[in-house]
Amino acid sequence: MAVAEVASNCVLKQIWHRRRPPKEWISHEEVDDRPDSSSFPSGHTAAGVAFSASVAAVWPWAGAVCAVPAVMVAVERVHTGAHYPSDVAVGAATGLAAATLVHRAPRLARRLLL
């Protein structure tokens, strides 16, 4: 999760400055309670997917259970107007990439050091 958060919030959000969806597109009161930071990518989705994918690599059944709240977070981010669907998609891809990197890091380190 930490790698996904750093990649999405500290790297990608600094490269792409994208405004949040217009308030006029959101038909409920939660539209005023949105962050001011860049919309692209969704850090919440990146963290949720990274956690789910990391758990799934070790315990597939538990990873499937963890995927449910991760999907709910992604849907909620679009529903509340905090993100465009593409922000959530790239957040999910960032989370998967972070989980893969962390899962493979020990083997990669061994190869480089030995």
XYZ file of C-alpha atoms in Angstrom:
114
model
C 0.000 0.000 0.000
C 2.802 2.379 0.830
C 4.465 1.890 -2.548
C 1.137 2.454 -4.324
C 0.434 5.596 -2.276
C 3.891 7.033 -2.986
C 3.652 6.218 -6.693
C 0.176 7.694 -7.086
C 0.221 10.635 -4.674
C 3.863 11.699 -4.684
C 4.869 10.899 -8.260
C 1.965 10.668 -10.691
C -0.190 13.408 -9.137
C 2.819 15.740 -9.338
C 3.358 14.976 -13.024
C -0.274 15.252 -14.160
C -2.282 18.116 -12.717
C -5.866 17.253 -13.528
C -8.843 19.083 -12.102
C -11.574 17.175 -10.315
C -14.820 16.538 -12.221
C -17.028 19.661 -12.413
C -19.417 20.121 -9.500
C -22.296 20.446 -11.933
C -21.878 16.778 -12.890
C -22.535 15.621 -9.327
C -26.156 15.605 -8.206
C -25.713 15.179 -4.453
C -24.471 17.201 -1.502
C -21.114 15.450 -1.044
C -19.720 17.392 -3.992
C -18.415 20.164 -1.714
C -16.370 17.719 0.352
C -13.738 16.915 -2.272
C -9.944 17.224 -2.086
C -8.144 20.075 -3.826
C -5.275 17.903 -5.059
C -4.916 16.553 -8.579
C -7.586 14.098 -9.632
C -5.232 11.811 -11.575
C -4.737 9.020 -10.479
C -6.885 7.822 -7.574
C -4.610 7.158 -4.611
C -7.430 5.524 -2.645
C -8.003 3.019 -5.449
C -4.273 2.403 -5.839
C -3.917 1.571 -2.147
C -7.003 -0.666 -2.075
C -5.996 -2.624 -5.145
C -2.382 -2.926 -3.948
C -3.549 -4.394 -0.658
C -5.973 -6.808 -2.328
C -3.427 -7.950 -4.903
C -0.736 -8.418 -2.249
C -3.032 -10.536 -0.112
C -4.178 -12.519 -3.173
C -0.578 -13.427 -3.994
C -0.303 -15.247 -0.668
C -3.926 -16.248 0.118
C -6.061 -16.187 -3.043
C -9.371 -16.648 -1.212
C -8.603 -13.807 1.194
C -7.503 -11.631 -1.707
C -10.864 -12.190 -3.365
C -12.605 -11.112 -0.161
C -10.369 -8.016 0.069
C -11.173 -7.115 -3.535
C -14.793 -6.359 -2.615
C -14.023 -3.250 -0.520
C -11.351 -2.188 -3.032
C -13.958 -2.167 -5.797
C -16.389 -0.343 -3.521
C -13.794 2.369 -2.870
C -13.182 2.772 -6.606
C -16.899 3.104 -7.331
C -17.368 5.545 -4.450
C -14.556 7.799 -5.707
C -16.341 8.204 -9.056
C -19.822 8.437 -7.500
C -18.851 11.281 -5.154
C -17.216 13.238 -7.959
C -13.717 12.971 -6.562
C -12.426 11.228 -9.708
C -13.110 10.472 -13.336
C -13.370 6.756 -14.226
C -9.973 6.963 -15.938
C -8.402 8.211 -12.679
C -9.707 5.114 -10.931
C -8.531 2.816 -13.742
C -4.995 4.201 -13.608
C -5.102 4.041 -9.799
C -5.992 0.353 -10.045
C -3.161 -0.252 -12.519
C -0.762 1.576 -10.201
C -1.891 -0.612 -7.297
C -1.377 -3.792 -9.314
C 2.074 -2.635 -10.423
C 3.051 -1.761 -6.849
C 1.856 -5.137 -5.523
C 3.753 -6.962 -8.259
C 6.919 -4.976 -7.566
C 6.760 -5.605 -3.818
C 5.969 -9.294 -4.320
C 8.911 -9.779 -6.683
C 11.381 -7.451 -4.923
C 13.069 -10.140 -2.770
C 13.805 -12.336 -5.810
C 15.022 -9.372 -7.827
C 17.270 -8.277 -4.966
C 18.751 -11.779 -4.666
C 19.540 -11.842 -8.398
C 21.193 -8.458 -8.258
C 23.223 -9.204 -5.150
C 24.343 -12.749 -5.935
